[in-house]
Short mmCIF file of N, CA and C in Angstrom, two decimals:
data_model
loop_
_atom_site.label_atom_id
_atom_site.label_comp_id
_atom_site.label_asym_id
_atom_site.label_seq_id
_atom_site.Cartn_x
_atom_site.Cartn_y
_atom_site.Cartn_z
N UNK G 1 -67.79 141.15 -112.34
CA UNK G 1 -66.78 141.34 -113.37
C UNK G 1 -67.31 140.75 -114.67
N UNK G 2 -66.35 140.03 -115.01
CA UNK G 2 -67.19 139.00 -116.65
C UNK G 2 -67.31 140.32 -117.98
N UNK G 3 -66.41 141.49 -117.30
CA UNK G 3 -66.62 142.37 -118.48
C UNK G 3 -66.19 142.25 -119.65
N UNK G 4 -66.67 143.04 -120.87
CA UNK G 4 -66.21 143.12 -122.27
C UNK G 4 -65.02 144.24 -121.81
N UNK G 5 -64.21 143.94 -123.47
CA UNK G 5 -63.75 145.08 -123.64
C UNK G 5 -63.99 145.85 -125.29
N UNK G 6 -64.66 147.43 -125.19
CA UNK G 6 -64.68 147.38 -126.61
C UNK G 6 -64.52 148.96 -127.12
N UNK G 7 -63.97 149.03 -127.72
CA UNK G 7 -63.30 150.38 -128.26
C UNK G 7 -63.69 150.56 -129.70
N UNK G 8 -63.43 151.64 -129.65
CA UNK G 8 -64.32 151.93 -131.33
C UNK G 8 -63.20 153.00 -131.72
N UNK G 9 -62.84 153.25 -132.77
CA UNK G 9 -62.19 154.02 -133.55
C UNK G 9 -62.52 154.48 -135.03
N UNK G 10 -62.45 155.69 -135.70
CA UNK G 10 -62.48 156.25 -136.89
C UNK G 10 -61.41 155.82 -137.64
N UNK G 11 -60.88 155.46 -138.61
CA UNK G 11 -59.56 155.04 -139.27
C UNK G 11 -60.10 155.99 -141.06
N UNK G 12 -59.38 156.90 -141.46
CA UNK G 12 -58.94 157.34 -142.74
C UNK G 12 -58.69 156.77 -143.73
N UNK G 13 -59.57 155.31 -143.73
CA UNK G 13 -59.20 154.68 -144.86
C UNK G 13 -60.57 153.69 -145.29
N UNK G 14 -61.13 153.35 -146.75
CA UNK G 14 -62.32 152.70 -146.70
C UNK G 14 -62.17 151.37 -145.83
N UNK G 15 -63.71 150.75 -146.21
CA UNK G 15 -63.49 149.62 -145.07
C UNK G 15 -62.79 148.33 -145.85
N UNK G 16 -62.37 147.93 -147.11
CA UNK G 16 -61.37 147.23 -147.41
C UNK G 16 -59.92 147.39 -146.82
N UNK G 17 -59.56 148.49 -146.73
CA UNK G 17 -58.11 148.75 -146.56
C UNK G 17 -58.17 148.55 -144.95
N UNK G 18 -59.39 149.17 -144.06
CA UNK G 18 -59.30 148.90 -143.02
C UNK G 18 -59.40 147.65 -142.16
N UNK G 19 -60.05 146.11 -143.16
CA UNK G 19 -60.27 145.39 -142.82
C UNK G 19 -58.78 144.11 -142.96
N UNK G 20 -58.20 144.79 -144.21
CA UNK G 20 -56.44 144.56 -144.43
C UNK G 20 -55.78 144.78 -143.73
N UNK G 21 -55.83 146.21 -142.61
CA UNK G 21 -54.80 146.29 -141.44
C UNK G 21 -54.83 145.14 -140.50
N UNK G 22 -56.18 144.53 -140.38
CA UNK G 22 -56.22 143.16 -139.35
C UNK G 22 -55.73 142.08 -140.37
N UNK G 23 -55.66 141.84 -141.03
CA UNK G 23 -55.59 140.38 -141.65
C UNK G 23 -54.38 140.46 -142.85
N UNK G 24 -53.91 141.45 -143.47
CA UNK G 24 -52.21 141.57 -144.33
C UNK G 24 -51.84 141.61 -143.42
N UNK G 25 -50.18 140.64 -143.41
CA UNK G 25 -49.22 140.30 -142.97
C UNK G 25 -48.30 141.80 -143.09
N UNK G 26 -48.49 142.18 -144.22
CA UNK G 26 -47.33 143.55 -143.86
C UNK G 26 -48.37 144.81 -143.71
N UNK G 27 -49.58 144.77 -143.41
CA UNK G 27 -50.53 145.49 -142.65
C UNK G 27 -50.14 145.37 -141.35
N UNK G 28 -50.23 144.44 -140.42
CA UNK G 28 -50.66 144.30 -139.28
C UNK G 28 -49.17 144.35 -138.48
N UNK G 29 -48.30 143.99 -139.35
CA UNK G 29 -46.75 144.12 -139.08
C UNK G 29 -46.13 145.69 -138.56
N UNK G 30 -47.53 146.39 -139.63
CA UNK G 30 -47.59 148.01 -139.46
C UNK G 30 -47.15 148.78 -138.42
N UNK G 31 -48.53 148.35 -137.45
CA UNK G 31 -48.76 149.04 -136.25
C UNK G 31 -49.34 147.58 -135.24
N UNK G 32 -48.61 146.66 -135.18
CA UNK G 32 -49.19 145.60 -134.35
C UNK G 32 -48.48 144.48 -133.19
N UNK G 33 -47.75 144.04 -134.83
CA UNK G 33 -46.97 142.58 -134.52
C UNK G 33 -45.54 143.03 -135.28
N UNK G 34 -44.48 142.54 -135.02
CA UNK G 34 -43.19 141.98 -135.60
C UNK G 34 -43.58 141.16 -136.65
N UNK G 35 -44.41 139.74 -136.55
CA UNK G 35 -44.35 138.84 -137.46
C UNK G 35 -45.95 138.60 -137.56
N UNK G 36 -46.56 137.68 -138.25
CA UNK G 36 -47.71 137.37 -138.48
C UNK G 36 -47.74 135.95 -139.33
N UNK G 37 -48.78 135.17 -139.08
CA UNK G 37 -48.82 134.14 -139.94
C UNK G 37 -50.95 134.00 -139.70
N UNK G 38 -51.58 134.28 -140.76
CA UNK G 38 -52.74 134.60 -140.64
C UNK G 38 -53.35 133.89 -142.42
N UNK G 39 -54.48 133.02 -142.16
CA UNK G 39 -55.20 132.25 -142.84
C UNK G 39 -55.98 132.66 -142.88
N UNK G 40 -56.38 133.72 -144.20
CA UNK G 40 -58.25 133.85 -143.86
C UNK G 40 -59.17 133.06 -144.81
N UNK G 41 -59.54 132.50 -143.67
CA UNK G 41 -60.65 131.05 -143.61
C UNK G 41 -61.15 131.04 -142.52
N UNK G 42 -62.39 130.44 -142.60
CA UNK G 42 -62.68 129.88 -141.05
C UNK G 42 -62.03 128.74 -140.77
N UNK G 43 -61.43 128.91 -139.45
CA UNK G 43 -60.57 128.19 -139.01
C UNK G 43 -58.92 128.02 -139.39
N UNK G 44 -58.56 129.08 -139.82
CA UNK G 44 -57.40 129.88 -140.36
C UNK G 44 -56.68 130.16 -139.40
N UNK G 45 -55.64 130.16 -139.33
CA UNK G 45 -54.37 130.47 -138.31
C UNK G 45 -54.34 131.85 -138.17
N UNK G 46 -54.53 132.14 -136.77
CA UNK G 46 -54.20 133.91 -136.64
C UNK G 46 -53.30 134.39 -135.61
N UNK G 47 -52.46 134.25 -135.92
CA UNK G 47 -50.86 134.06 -135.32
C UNK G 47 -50.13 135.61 -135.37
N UNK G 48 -50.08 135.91 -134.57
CA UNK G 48 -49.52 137.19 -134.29
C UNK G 48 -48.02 137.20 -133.39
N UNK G 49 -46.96 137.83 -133.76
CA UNK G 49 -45.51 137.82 -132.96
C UNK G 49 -45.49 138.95 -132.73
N UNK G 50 -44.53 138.63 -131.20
CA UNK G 50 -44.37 139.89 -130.87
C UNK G 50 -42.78 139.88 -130.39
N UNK G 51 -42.17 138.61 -130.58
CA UNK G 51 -40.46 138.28 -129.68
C UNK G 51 -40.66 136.87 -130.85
N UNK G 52 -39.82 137.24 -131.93
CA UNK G 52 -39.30 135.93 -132.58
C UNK G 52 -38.26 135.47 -132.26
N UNK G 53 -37.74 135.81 -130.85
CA UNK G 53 -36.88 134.75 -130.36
C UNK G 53 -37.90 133.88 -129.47
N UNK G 54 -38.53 134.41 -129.27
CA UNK G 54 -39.82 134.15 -127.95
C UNK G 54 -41.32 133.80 -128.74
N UNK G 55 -41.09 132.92 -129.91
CA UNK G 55 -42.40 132.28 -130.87
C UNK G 55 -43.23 131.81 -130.12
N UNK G 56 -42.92 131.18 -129.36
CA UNK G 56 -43.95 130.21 -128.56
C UNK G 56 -44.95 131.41 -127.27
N UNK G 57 -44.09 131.81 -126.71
CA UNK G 57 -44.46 132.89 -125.05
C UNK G 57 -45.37 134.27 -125.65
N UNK G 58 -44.99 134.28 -126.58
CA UNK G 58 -45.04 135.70 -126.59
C UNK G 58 -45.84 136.35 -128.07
N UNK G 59 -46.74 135.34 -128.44
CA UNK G 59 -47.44 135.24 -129.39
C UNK G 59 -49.12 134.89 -129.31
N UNK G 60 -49.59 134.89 -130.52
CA UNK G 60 -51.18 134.19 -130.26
C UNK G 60 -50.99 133.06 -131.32
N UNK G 61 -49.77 132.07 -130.92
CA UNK G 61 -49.38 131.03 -131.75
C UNK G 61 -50.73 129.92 -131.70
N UNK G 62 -51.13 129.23 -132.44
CA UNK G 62 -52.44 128.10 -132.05
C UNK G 62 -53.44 128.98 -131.97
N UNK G 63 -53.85 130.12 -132.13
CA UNK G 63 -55.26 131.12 -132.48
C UNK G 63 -55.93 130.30 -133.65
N UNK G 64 -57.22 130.47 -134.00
CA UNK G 64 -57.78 130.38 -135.12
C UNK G 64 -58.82 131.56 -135.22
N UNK G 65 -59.02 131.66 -136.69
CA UNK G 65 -60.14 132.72 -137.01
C UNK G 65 -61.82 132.00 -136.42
N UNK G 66 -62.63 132.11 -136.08
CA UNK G 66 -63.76 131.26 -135.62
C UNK G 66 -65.10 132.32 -136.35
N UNK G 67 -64.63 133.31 -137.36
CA UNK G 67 -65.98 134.07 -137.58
C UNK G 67 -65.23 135.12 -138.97
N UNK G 68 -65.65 135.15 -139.90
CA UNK G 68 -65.31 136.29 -141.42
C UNK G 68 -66.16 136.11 -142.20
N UNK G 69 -66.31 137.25 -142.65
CA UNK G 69 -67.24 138.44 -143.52
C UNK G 69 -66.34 139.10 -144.28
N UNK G 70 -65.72 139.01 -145.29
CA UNK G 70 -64.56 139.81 -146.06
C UNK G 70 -65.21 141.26 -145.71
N UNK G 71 -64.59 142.08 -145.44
CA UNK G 71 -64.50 143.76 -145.18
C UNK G 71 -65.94 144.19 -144.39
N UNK G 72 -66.31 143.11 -143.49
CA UNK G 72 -67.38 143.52 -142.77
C UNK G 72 -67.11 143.14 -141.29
N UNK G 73 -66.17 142.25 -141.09
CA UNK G 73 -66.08 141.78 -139.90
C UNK G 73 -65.09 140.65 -139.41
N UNK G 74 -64.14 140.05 -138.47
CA UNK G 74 -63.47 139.52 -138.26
C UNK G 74 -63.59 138.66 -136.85
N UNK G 75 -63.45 137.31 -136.66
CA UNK G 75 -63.38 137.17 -134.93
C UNK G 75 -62.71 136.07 -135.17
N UNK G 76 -61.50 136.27 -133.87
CA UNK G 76 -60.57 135.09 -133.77
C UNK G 76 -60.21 135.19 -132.40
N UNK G 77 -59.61 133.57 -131.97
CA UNK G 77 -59.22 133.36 -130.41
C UNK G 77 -58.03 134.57 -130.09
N UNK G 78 -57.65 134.62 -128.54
CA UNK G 78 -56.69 135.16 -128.63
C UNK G 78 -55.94 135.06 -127.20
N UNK G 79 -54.77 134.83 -127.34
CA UNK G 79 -53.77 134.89 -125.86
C UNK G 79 -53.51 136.41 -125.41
N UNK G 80 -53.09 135.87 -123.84
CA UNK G 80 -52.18 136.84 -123.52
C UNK G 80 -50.59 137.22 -123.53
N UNK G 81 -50.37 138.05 -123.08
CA UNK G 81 -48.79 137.67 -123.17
C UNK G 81 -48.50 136.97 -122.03
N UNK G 82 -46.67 137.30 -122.02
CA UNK G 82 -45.66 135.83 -121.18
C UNK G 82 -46.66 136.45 -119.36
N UNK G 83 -47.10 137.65 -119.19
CA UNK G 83 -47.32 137.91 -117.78
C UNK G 83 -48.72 137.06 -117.29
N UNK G 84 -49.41 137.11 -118.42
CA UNK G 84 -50.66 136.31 -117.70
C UNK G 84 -50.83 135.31 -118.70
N UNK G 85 -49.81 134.46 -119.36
CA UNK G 85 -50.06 133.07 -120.07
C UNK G 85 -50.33 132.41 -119.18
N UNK G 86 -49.79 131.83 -117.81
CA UNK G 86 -50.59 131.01 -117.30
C UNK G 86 -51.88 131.10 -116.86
N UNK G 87 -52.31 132.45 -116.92
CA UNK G 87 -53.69 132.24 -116.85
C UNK G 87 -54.57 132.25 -118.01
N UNK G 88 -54.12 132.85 -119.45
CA UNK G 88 -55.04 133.08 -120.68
C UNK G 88 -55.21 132.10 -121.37
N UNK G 89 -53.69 131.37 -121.85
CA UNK G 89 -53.06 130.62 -122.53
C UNK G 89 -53.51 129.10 -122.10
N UNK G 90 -54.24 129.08 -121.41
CA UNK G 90 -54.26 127.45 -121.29
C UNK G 90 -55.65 126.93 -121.02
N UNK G 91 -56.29 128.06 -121.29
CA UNK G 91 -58.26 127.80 -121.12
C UNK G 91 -59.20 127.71 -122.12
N UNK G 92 -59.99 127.07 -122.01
CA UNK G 92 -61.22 126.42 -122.98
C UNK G 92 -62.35 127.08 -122.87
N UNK G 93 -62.99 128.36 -123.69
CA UNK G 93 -62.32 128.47 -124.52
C UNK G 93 -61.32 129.59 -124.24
N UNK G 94 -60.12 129.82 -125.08
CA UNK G 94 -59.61 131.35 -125.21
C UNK G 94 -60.47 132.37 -125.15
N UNK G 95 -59.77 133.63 -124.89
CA UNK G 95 -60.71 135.25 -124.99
C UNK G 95 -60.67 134.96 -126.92
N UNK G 96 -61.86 135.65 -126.93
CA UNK G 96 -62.08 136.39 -128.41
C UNK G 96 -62.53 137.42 -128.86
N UNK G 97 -61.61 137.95 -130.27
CA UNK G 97 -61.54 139.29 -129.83
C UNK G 97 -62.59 139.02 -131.39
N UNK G 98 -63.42 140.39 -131.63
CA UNK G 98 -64.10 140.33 -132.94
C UNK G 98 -64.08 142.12 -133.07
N UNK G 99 -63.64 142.18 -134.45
CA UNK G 99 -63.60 143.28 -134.84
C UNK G 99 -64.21 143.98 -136.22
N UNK G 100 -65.48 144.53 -135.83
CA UNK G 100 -66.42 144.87 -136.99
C UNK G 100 -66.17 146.22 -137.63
N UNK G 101 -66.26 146.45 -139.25
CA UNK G 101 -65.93 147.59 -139.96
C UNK G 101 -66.97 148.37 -140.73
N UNK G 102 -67.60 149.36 -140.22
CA UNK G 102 -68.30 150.07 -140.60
C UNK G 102 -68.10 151.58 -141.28
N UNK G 103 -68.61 151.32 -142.93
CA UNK G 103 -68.39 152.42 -143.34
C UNK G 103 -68.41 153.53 -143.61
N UNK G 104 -67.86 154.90 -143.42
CA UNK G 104 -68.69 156.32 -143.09
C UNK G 104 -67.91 157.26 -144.00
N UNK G 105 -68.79 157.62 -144.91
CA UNK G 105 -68.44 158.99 -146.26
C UNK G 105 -68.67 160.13 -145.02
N UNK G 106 -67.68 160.71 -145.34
CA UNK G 106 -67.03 161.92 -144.21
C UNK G 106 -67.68 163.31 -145.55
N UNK G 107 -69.03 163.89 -144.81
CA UNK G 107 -69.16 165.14 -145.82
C UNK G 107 -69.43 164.77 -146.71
N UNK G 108 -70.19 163.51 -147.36
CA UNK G 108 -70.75 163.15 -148.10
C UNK G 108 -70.19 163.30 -149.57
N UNK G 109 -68.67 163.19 -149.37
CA UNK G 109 -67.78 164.02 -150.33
C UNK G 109 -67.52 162.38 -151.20
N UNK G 110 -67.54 162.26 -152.57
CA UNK G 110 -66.96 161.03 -153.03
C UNK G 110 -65.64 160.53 -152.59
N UNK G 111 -65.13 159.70 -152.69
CA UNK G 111 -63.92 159.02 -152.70
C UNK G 111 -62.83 159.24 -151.37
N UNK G 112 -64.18 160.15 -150.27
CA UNK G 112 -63.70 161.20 -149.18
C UNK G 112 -64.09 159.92 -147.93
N UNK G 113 -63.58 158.52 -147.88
CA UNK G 113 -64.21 157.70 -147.32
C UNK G 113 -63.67 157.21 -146.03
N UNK G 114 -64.29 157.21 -145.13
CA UNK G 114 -63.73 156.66 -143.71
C UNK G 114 -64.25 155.45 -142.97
N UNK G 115 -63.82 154.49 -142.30
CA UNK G 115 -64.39 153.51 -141.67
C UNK G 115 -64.30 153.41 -140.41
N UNK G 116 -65.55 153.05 -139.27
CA UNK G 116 -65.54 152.60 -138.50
C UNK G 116 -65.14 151.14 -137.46
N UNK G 117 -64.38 151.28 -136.98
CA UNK G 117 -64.04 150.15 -136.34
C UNK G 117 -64.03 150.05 -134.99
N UNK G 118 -64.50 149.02 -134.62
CA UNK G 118 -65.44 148.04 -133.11
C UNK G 118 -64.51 147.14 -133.15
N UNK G 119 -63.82 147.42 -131.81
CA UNK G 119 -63.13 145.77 -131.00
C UNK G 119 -64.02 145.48 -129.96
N UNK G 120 -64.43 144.30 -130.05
CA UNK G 120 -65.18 143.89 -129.01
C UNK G 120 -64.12 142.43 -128.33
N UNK G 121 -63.44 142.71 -127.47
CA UNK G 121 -62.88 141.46 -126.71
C UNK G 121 -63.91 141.32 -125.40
N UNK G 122 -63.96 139.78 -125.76
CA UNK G 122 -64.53 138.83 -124.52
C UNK G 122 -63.64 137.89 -124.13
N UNK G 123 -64.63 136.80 -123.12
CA UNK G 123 -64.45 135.42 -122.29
C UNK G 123 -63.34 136.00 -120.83
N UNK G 124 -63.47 136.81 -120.72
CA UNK G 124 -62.74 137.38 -119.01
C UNK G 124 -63.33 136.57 -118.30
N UNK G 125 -62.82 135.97 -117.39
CA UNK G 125 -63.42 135.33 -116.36
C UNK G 125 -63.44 136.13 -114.97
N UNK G 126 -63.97 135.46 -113.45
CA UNK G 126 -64.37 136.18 -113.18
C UNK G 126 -63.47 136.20 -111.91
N UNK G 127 -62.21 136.20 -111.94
CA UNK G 127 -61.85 136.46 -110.99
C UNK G 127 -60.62 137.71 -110.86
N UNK G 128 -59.89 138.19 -109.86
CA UNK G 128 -59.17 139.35 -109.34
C UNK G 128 -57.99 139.17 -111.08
N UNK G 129 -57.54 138.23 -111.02
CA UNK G 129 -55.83 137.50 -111.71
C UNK G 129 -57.23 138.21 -113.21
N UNK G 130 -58.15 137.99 -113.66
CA UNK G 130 -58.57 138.14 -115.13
C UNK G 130 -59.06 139.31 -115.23
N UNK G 131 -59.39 140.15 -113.98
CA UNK G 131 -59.42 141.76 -114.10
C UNK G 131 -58.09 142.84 -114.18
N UNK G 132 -57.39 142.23 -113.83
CA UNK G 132 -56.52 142.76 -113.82
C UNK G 132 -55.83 142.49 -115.31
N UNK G 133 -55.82 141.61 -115.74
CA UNK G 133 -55.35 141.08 -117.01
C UNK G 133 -56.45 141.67 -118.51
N UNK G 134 -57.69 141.90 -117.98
CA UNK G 134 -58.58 142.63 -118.95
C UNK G 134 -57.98 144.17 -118.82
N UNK G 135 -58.02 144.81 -117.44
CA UNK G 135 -57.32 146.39 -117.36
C UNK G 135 -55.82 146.40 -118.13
N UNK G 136 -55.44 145.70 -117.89
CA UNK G 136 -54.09 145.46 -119.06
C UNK G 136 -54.01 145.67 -120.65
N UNK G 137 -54.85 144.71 -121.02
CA UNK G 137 -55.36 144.87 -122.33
C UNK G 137 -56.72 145.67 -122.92
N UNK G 138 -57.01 146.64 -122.32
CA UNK G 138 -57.80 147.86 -122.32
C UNK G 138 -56.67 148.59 -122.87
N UNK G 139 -55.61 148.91 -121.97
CA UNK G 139 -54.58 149.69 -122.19
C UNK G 139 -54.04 149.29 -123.35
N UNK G 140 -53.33 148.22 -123.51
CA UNK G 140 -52.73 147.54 -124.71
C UNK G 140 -53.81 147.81 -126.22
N UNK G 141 -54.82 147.46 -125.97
CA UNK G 141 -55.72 147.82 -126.86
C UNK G 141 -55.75 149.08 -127.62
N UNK G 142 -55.96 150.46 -126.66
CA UNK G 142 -55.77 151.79 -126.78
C UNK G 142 -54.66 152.08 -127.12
N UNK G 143 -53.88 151.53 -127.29
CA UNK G 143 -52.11 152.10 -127.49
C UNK G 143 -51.97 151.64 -128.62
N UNK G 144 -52.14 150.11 -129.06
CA UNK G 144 -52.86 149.66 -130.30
C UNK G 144 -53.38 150.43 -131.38
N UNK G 145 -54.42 151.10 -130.85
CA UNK G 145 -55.29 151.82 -131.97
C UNK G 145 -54.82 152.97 -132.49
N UNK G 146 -54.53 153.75 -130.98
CA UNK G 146 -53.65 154.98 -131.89
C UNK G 146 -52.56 154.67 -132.93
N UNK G 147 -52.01 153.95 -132.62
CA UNK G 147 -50.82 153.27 -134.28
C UNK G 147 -51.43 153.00 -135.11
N UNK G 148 -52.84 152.04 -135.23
CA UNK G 148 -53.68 151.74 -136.21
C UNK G 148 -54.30 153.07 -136.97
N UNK G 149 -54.84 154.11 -135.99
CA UNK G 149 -54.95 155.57 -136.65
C UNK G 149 -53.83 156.43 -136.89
N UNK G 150 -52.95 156.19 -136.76
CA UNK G 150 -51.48 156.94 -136.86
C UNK G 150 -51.08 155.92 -138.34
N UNK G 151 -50.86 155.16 -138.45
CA UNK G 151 -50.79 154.68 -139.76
C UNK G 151 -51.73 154.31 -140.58
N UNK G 152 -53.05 154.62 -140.63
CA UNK G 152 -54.25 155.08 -141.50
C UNK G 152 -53.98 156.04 -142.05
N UNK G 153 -53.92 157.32 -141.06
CA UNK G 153 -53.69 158.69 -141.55
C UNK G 153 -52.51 158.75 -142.38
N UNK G 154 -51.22 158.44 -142.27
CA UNK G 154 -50.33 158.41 -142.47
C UNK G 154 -50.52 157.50 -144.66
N UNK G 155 -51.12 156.77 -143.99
CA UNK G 155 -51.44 155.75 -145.42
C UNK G 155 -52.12 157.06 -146.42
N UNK G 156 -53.19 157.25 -145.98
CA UNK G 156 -54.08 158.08 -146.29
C UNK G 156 -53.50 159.94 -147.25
N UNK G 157 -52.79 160.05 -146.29
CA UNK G 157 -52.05 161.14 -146.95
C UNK G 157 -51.01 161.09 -148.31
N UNK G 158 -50.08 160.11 -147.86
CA UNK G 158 -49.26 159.85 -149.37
C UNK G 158 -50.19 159.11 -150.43
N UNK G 159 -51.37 158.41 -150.50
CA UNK G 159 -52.27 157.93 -151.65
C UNK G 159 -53.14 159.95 -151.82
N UNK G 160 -53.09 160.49 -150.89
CA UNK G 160 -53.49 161.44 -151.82
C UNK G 160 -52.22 162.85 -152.40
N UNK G 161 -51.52 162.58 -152.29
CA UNK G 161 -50.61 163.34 -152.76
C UNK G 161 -50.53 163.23 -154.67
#
């Protein structure tokens, strides 16, 4: 086991705007989280909600950023949710997820600009309880992204109107 997890996606938007969907508060609020509280610094708070009645369970409350590159790249700790907190939530170190943005002129057309984006999540450990909890967030991940490309595109169209 000890696998990665890492998905790659096209997003309709340059790699500034795409590197804002991870790190703006009413970016990531978008297609992500309910709430957000995010420091970009190293060692910046990267706090993601998902139940603000449920701040503590049900968040990546106590995350920090551990790696930034303004519009090139991102890596910060990260929990699981309330089903496998006792197993994510309480280990040294946390999974970390890092997410790199690479930029691609679509048709070589000016101002016609698209970016690439790489999630690479690690630190799975190696047993049955953390495979099952990585196949989880594979899924979660993928369900993730399509909103992240569903509101790219979406962005993308009314700036060109």
């Amino acid at each position: 086991m000890n696998e990665i997890i890492h998905l790659k996606e096209i997003l309709d938007c340059d790699t500034q705007k795409a590197f804002s969907m991870f790190t703006g508060k009413r970016e990531i609020c978008s297609w992500l989280a309910v709430d957000a509280n995010i420091e970009l610094r190293l060692g910046g708070k990267y706090e993601l909600f998902w139940d603000l009645k449920e701040r503590v369970h049900n968040s990546t409350i106590g995350c920090r950023i551990n790696g930034l590159e303004i519009g090139k790249y991102i890596s910060f700790e990260w929990k699981g949710p309330p089903e496998f907190g006792s197993l994510m939530n309480n280990v040294d170190p946390l999974t970390q997820v890092t997410i790199f943005f690479i930029p691609v002129t679509k048709n070589d057309v000016p101002g016609n600009k698209q970016t690439e984006v790489h999630l690479v999540h690690t630190g799975w450990r190696k047993t049955e309880k953390w495979e099952e909890s990585r196949k989880w967030f594979i899924k979660a991940w993928e369900s993730a992204f399509k909103k992240l490309k569903t509101e790219c595109r979406e962005n993308h169209e009314k700036a060109s109107w």
